[in-house]
Amino acid sequence: MELHHEFTVPVAVDDAWRALLDVERIAPCMPGAAVDDYDGKTVTGSVKVKVGPITVTYRGTAVFEEQDESAHRMVLIASGKETRGQGTARATVTGTLAERDGGTAVSVRTDLTVTGRPAQFGRGVMAEVGDKLVGQFAECLARRLEEPTERTSPPEAVEPFPSAQPVQAVQPVQPVQPVEPIDLLRTAGPPVVKRVAVAVAAAVLVLVFVRIRRHRHA
């Protein structure tokens, strides 16, 4: 399925371009995503998706196949596989940036293929979910771009001999907060929840009927 989204950020196009390539900086704005490693071209990580009571984790890589700074165009190819299942996800994401009213308009075109449990929702629901997730990402990205960047303080002069000051204890590293999965039902909205609820209710009735028949024949 092909999806198209557009959003704006309140910074110049060159600043927006650098920010979008700073994967580690914008990773917290990506719903359900966790970045394990990034070498400037390849991103390794995972995405969690919640479908009702079931949470599906896709683990894989995303590679920047194109980074055209002069045209402000990037192409990202991502692929992943369920850690506990046979489902797969693959996407070719093409992003273009253009100046607009003092800010930057970001156009994202995604060619997405999903197998497994999330695929049951179809293109309409996935497009609706995509709209809301991109909106959340854009709001988070805009807030981060408006934050002042930290300045690196100049290095202090090195003493010729170590001082006799006591060594301070090393502070323990704070644990990383777990990534919240993308809740497809909550993100998609009430209409989808009603459709899924009907399907779940029907499935429950079938299971009850099967168990009753097995009990009678036992």
mmCIF file of C-alpha atoms in Angstrom:
data_model
loop_
_atom_site.group_PDB
_atom_site.id
_atom_site.type_symbol
_atom_site.label_atom_id
_atom_site.label_comp_id
_atom_site.label_asym_id
_atom_site.label_seq_id
_atom_site.Cartn_x
_atom_site.Cartn_y
_atom_site.Cartn_z
ATOM 1 C CA MET A 1 0.000 0.000 0.000
ATOM 2 C CA GLU A 2 1.127 3.540 -0.729
ATOM 3 C CA LEU A 3 0.687 6.275 1.866
ATOM 4 C CA HIS A 4 1.374 9.985 1.630
ATOM 5 C CA HIS A 5 1.780 12.462 4.481
ATOM 6 C CA GLU A 6 2.896 16.058 4.804
ATOM 7 C CA PHE A 7 3.780 18.233 7.781
ATOM 8 C CA THR A 8 5.620 21.480 8.491
ATOM 9 C CA VAL A 9 8.282 22.436 11.017
ATOM 10 C CA PRO A 10 9.127 26.018 12.078
ATOM 11 C CA VAL A 11 12.781 26.069 10.984
ATOM 12 C CA ALA A 12 14.716 26.755 7.787
ATOM 13 C CA VAL A 13 14.998 23.908 5.304
ATOM 14 C CA ASP A 14 18.726 23.353 5.921
ATOM 15 C CA ASP A 15 18.142 23.064 9.675
ATOM 16 C CA ALA A 16 15.244 20.673 9.136
ATOM 17 C CA TRP A 17 17.391 18.567 6.802
ATOM 18 C CA ARG A 18 20.154 18.194 9.379
ATOM 19 C CA ALA A 19 17.636 17.414 12.116
ATOM 20 C CA LEU A 20 15.933 14.622 10.148
ATOM 21 C CA LEU A 21 19.292 12.987 9.517
ATOM 22 C CA ASP A 22 20.146 13.162 13.220
ATOM 23 C CA VAL A 23 18.369 9.885 13.916
ATOM 24 C CA GLU A 24 19.454 9.578 17.540
ATOM 25 C CA ARG A 25 18.078 13.040 18.313
ATOM 26 C CA ILE A 26 14.664 12.515 16.756
ATOM 27 C CA ALA A 27 14.281 8.842 17.741
ATOM 28 C CA PRO A 28 12.211 9.693 20.866
ATOM 29 C CA CYS A 29 9.665 11.357 18.548
ATOM 30 C CA MET A 30 9.068 8.135 16.618
ATOM 31 C CA PRO A 31 6.083 6.329 18.209
ATOM 32 C CA GLY A 32 6.862 2.753 19.155
ATOM 33 C CA ALA A 33 10.428 2.898 17.816
ATOM 34 C CA ALA A 34 13.726 2.242 19.559
ATOM 35 C CA VAL A 35 17.132 2.846 17.933
ATOM 36 C CA ASP A 36 19.921 0.466 18.905
ATOM 37 C CA ASP A 37 22.640 1.671 16.543
ATOM 38 C CA TYR A 38 23.207 4.235 13.778
ATOM 39 C CA ASP A 39 26.399 4.631 11.745
ATOM 40 C CA GLY A 40 25.284 7.529 9.553
ATOM 41 C CA LYS A 41 23.657 5.341 6.918
ATOM 42 C CA THR A 42 22.146 2.245 8.538
ATOM 43 C CA VAL A 43 19.766 2.282 11.490
ATOM 44 C CA THR A 44 19.283 -0.859 13.575
ATOM 45 C CA GLY A 45 16.360 -1.016 15.946
ATOM 46 C CA SER A 46 12.843 -2.182 16.634
ATOM 47 C CA VAL A 47 9.202 -1.087 16.434
ATOM 48 C CA LYS A 48 6.454 -2.258 18.794
ATOM 49 C CA VAL A 49 2.843 -2.468 17.625
ATOM 50 C CA LYS A 50 -0.079 -3.329 19.893
ATOM 51 C CA VAL A 51 -3.130 -5.024 18.400
ATOM 52 C CA GLY A 52 -5.707 -5.395 21.157
ATOM 53 C CA PRO A 53 -4.119 -7.459 23.963
ATOM 54 C CA ILE A 54 -1.254 -8.602 21.707
ATOM 55 C CA THR A 55 2.015 -6.682 21.291
ATOM 56 C CA VAL A 56 4.052 -7.386 18.152
ATOM 57 C CA THR A 57 7.714 -6.376 17.964
ATOM 58 C CA TYR A 58 9.418 -5.932 14.613
ATOM 59 C CA ARG A 59 13.212 -5.913 14.643
ATOM 60 C CA GLY A 60 15.236 -4.922 11.607
ATOM 61 C CA THR A 61 17.215 -2.251 9.806
ATOM 62 C CA ALA A 62 16.650 0.914 7.827
ATOM 63 C CA VAL A 63 19.187 2.061 5.247
ATOM 64 C CA PHE A 64 19.484 5.537 3.702
ATOM 65 C CA GLU A 65 19.750 4.682 0.005
ATOM 66 C CA GLU A 66 19.795 8.330 -0.996
ATOM 67 C CA GLN A 67 20.696 11.589 0.764
ATOM 68 C CA ASP A 68 20.610 14.430 -1.774
ATOM 69 C CA GLU A 69 21.359 17.536 0.263
ATOM 70 C CA SER A 70 21.111 19.947 -2.689
ATOM 71 C CA ALA A 71 17.609 18.705 -3.568
ATOM 72 C CA HIS A 72 16.700 18.028 0.084
ATOM 73 C CA ARG A 73 15.539 14.532 -0.840
ATOM 74 C CA MET A 74 16.151 11.305 1.058
ATOM 75 C CA VAL A 75 15.157 7.688 0.442
ATOM 76 C CA LEU A 76 15.031 5.191 3.295
ATOM 77 C CA ILE A 77 14.478 1.444 2.863
ATOM 78 C CA ALA A 78 13.374 -0.328 6.025
ATOM 79 C CA SER A 79 12.640 -3.979 6.670
ATOM 80 C CA GLY A 80 11.832 -5.956 9.778
ATOM 81 C CA LYS A 81 10.490 -9.264 11.044
ATOM 82 C CA GLU A 82 8.411 -10.209 14.048
ATOM 83 C CA THR A 83 10.550 -11.417 16.926
ATOM 84 C CA ARG A 84 7.897 -13.989 17.882
ATOM 85 C CA GLY A 85 6.072 -14.725 14.672
ATOM 86 C CA GLN A 86 6.240 -14.939 10.903
ATOM 87 C CA GLY A 87 4.976 -11.422 10.152
ATOM 88 C CA THR A 88 7.149 -9.025 8.201
ATOM 89 C CA ALA A 89 7.185 -5.330 7.382
ATOM 90 C CA ARG A 90 8.958 -3.528 4.554
ATOM 91 C CA ALA A 91 8.799 0.110 3.561
ATOM 92 C CA THR A 92 10.425 2.433 1.075
ATOM 93 C CA VAL A 93 10.155 5.956 2.442
ATOM 94 C CA THR A 94 10.873 8.972 0.235
ATOM 95 C CA GLY A 95 11.066 12.337 1.941
ATOM 96 C CA THR A 96 11.413 15.755 0.303
ATOM 97 C CA LEU A 97 11.822 19.112 2.032
ATOM 98 C CA ALA A 98 10.871 22.546 0.701
ATOM 99 C CA GLU A 99 10.749 26.058 2.128
ATOM 100 C CA ARG A 100 7.287 27.327 2.988
ATOM 101 C CA ASP A 101 6.303 30.548 4.793
ATOM 102 C CA GLY A 102 9.545 30.812 6.709
ATOM 103 C CA GLY A 103 9.467 27.136 7.726
ATOM 104 C CA THR A 104 9.881 23.785 6.018
ATOM 105 C CA ALA A 105 7.264 21.541 4.455
ATOM 106 C CA VAL A 106 8.154 17.868 4.680
ATOM 107 C CA SER A 107 6.488 15.486 2.219
ATOM 108 C CA VAL A 108 6.725 11.765 2.986
ATOM 109 C CA ARG A 109 5.668 9.040 0.551
ATOM 110 C CA THR A 110 5.689 5.486 1.903
ATOM 111 C CA ASP A 111 5.370 2.243 -0.046
ATOM 112 C CA LEU A 112 4.449 -0.176 2.756
ATOM 113 C CA THR A 113 4.037 -3.949 2.814
ATOM 114 C CA VAL A 114 2.937 -5.624 6.053
ATOM 115 C CA THR A 115 2.146 -9.268 6.771
ATOM 116 C CA GLY A 116 0.895 -10.790 10.002
ATOM 117 C CA ARG A 117 -1.643 -9.502 12.509
ATOM 118 C CA PRO A 118 -1.418 -5.734 11.777
ATOM 119 C CA ALA A 119 -2.193 -6.426 8.105
ATOM 120 C CA GLN A 120 -5.820 -7.280 8.980
ATOM 121 C CA PHE A 121 -6.739 -3.592 9.221
ATOM 122 C CA GLY A 122 -6.261 -2.802 5.523
ATOM 123 C CA ARG A 123 -5.199 0.368 3.748
ATOM 124 C CA GLY A 124 -7.911 2.702 5.067
ATOM 125 C CA VAL A 125 -7.162 2.077 8.722
ATOM 126 C CA MET A 126 -3.396 2.052 8.177
ATOM 127 C CA ALA A 127 -3.662 5.425 6.427
ATOM 128 C CA GLU A 128 -5.665 6.839 9.340
ATOM 129 C CA VAL A 129 -3.183 5.474 11.850
ATOM 130 C CA GLY A 130 -0.327 6.861 9.755
ATOM 131 C CA ASP A 131 -1.899 10.335 9.713
ATOM 132 C CA LYS A 132 -2.143 10.427 13.497
ATOM 133 C CA LEU A 133 1.348 9.025 14.067
ATOM 134 C CA VAL A 134 2.906 11.502 11.629
ATOM 135 C CA GLY A 135 1.021 14.300 13.390
ATOM 136 C CA GLN A 136 2.450 13.204 16.746
ATOM 137 C CA PHE A 137 5.931 12.968 15.232
ATOM 138 C CA ALA A 138 5.672 16.440 13.671
ATOM 139 C CA GLU A 139 4.573 18.050 16.946
ATOM 140 C CA CYS A 140 7.393 16.378 18.866
ATOM 141 C CA LEU A 141 9.949 17.282 16.184
ATOM 142 C CA ALA A 142 8.828 20.930 16.166
ATOM 143 C CA ARG A 143 9.270 21.140 19.939
ATOM 144 C CA ARG A 144 12.753 19.646 19.755
ATOM 145 C CA LEU A 145 13.831 21.967 16.962
ATOM 146 C CA GLU A 146 12.730 24.972 19.005
ATOM 147 C CA GLU A 147 14.890 23.897 21.948
ATOM 148 C CA PRO A 148 18.270 25.656 22.185
ATOM 149 C CA THR A 149 21.175 23.403 21.287
ATOM 150 C CA GLU A 150 23.669 22.672 24.041
ATOM 151 C CA ARG A 151 26.997 24.406 23.675
ATOM 152 C CA THR A 152 30.156 22.526 24.360
ATOM 153 C CA SER A 153 32.263 24.244 27.031
ATOM 154 C CA PRO A 154 35.942 24.845 26.209
ATOM 155 C CA PRO A 155 38.350 22.249 27.619
ATOM 156 C CA GLU A 156 39.946 23.110 30.938
ATOM 157 C CA ALA A 157 43.684 23.489 31.249
ATOM 158 C CA VAL A 158 45.410 20.209 32.059
ATOM 159 C CA GLU A 159 47.427 20.211 35.265
ATOM 160 C CA PRO A 160 51.009 18.979 34.985
ATOM 161 C CA PHE A 161 50.484 16.593 37.893
ATOM 162 C CA PRO A 162 47.307 15.021 39.245
ATOM 163 C CA SER A 163 45.797 16.879 42.148
ATOM 164 C CA ALA A 164 45.341 15.325 45.542
ATOM 165 C CA GLN A 165 41.573 15.818 45.460
ATOM 166 C CA PRO A 166 39.545 12.735 46.368
ATOM 167 C CA VAL A 167 37.988 10.824 43.516
ATOM 168 C CA GLN A 168 34.232 11.257 43.360
ATOM 169 C CA ALA A 169 32.013 8.227 43.127
ATOM 170 C CA VAL A 170 30.630 7.499 39.673
ATOM 171 C CA GLN A 171 26.899 8.078 39.457
ATOM 172 C CA PRO A 172 24.910 5.033 38.343
ATOM 173 C CA VAL A 173 23.461 5.149 34.843
ATOM 174 C CA GLN A 174 19.745 5.829 34.824
ATOM 175 C CA PRO A 175 17.730 2.965 33.344
ATOM 176 C CA VAL A 176 16.284 3.541 29.880
ATOM 177 C CA GLN A 177 12.525 3.983 29.868
ATOM 178 C CA PRO A 178 10.725 1.185 27.988
ATOM 179 C CA VAL A 179 9.288 2.144 24.628
ATOM 180 C CA GLU A 180 5.511 2.345 24.509
ATOM 181 C CA PRO A 181 4.086 0.330 21.580
ATOM 182 C CA ILE A 182 1.898 1.855 18.877
ATOM 183 C CA ASP A 183 -1.647 1.015 19.947
ATOM 184 C CA LEU A 184 -3.426 0.483 16.621
ATOM 185 C CA LEU A 185 -6.911 0.288 18.120
ATOM 186 C CA ARG A 186 -6.558 3.399 20.261
ATOM 187 C CA THR A 187 -4.807 5.336 17.490
ATOM 188 C CA ALA A 188 -7.281 4.356 14.779
ATOM 189 C CA GLY A 189 -10.254 5.587 16.786
ATOM 190 C CA PRO A 190 -13.740 4.361 17.841
ATOM 191 C CA PRO A 191 -15.000 3.166 14.403
ATOM 192 C CA VAL A 192 -12.184 0.642 14.084
ATOM 193 C CA VAL A 193 -12.546 -0.413 17.710
ATOM 194 C CA LYS A 194 -16.225 -1.194 17.069
ATOM 195 C CA ARG A 195 -15.404 -3.296 14.000
ATOM 196 C CA VAL A 196 -12.696 -5.208 15.832
ATOM 197 C CA ALA A 197 -14.944 -5.635 18.883
ATOM 198 C CA VAL A 198 -17.594 -7.273 16.682
ATOM 199 C CA ALA A 199 -15.002 -9.609 15.199
ATOM 200 C CA VAL A 200 -13.655 -10.497 18.647
ATOM 201 C CA ALA A 201 -17.169 -11.131 19.958
ATOM 202 C CA ALA A 202 -17.897 -13.424 17.018
ATOM 203 C CA ALA A 203 -14.659 -15.309 17.617
ATOM 204 C CA VAL A 204 -15.506 -15.747 21.296
ATOM 205 C CA LEU A 205 -18.951 -17.136 20.407
ATOM 206 C CA VAL A 206 -17.368 -19.621 18.007
ATOM 207 C CA LEU A 207 -14.910 -20.777 20.678
ATOM 208 C CA VAL A 208 -17.697 -21.169 23.245
ATOM 209 C CA PHE A 209 -19.794 -23.155 20.748
ATOM 210 C CA VAL A 210 -16.842 -25.434 19.930
ATOM 211 C CA ARG A 211 -16.131 -26.065 23.598
ATOM 212 C CA ILE A 212 -19.798 -26.868 24.309
ATOM 213 C CA ARG A 213 -19.854 -29.407 21.468
ATOM 214 C CA ARG A 214 -16.605 -30.997 22.679
ATOM 215 C CA HIS A 215 -18.025 -31.217 26.199
ATOM 216 C CA ARG A 216 -21.212 -32.916 24.954
ATOM 217 C CA HIS A 217 -19.259 -35.460 22.912
ATOM 218 C CA ALA A 218 -16.838 -36.181 25.740
#
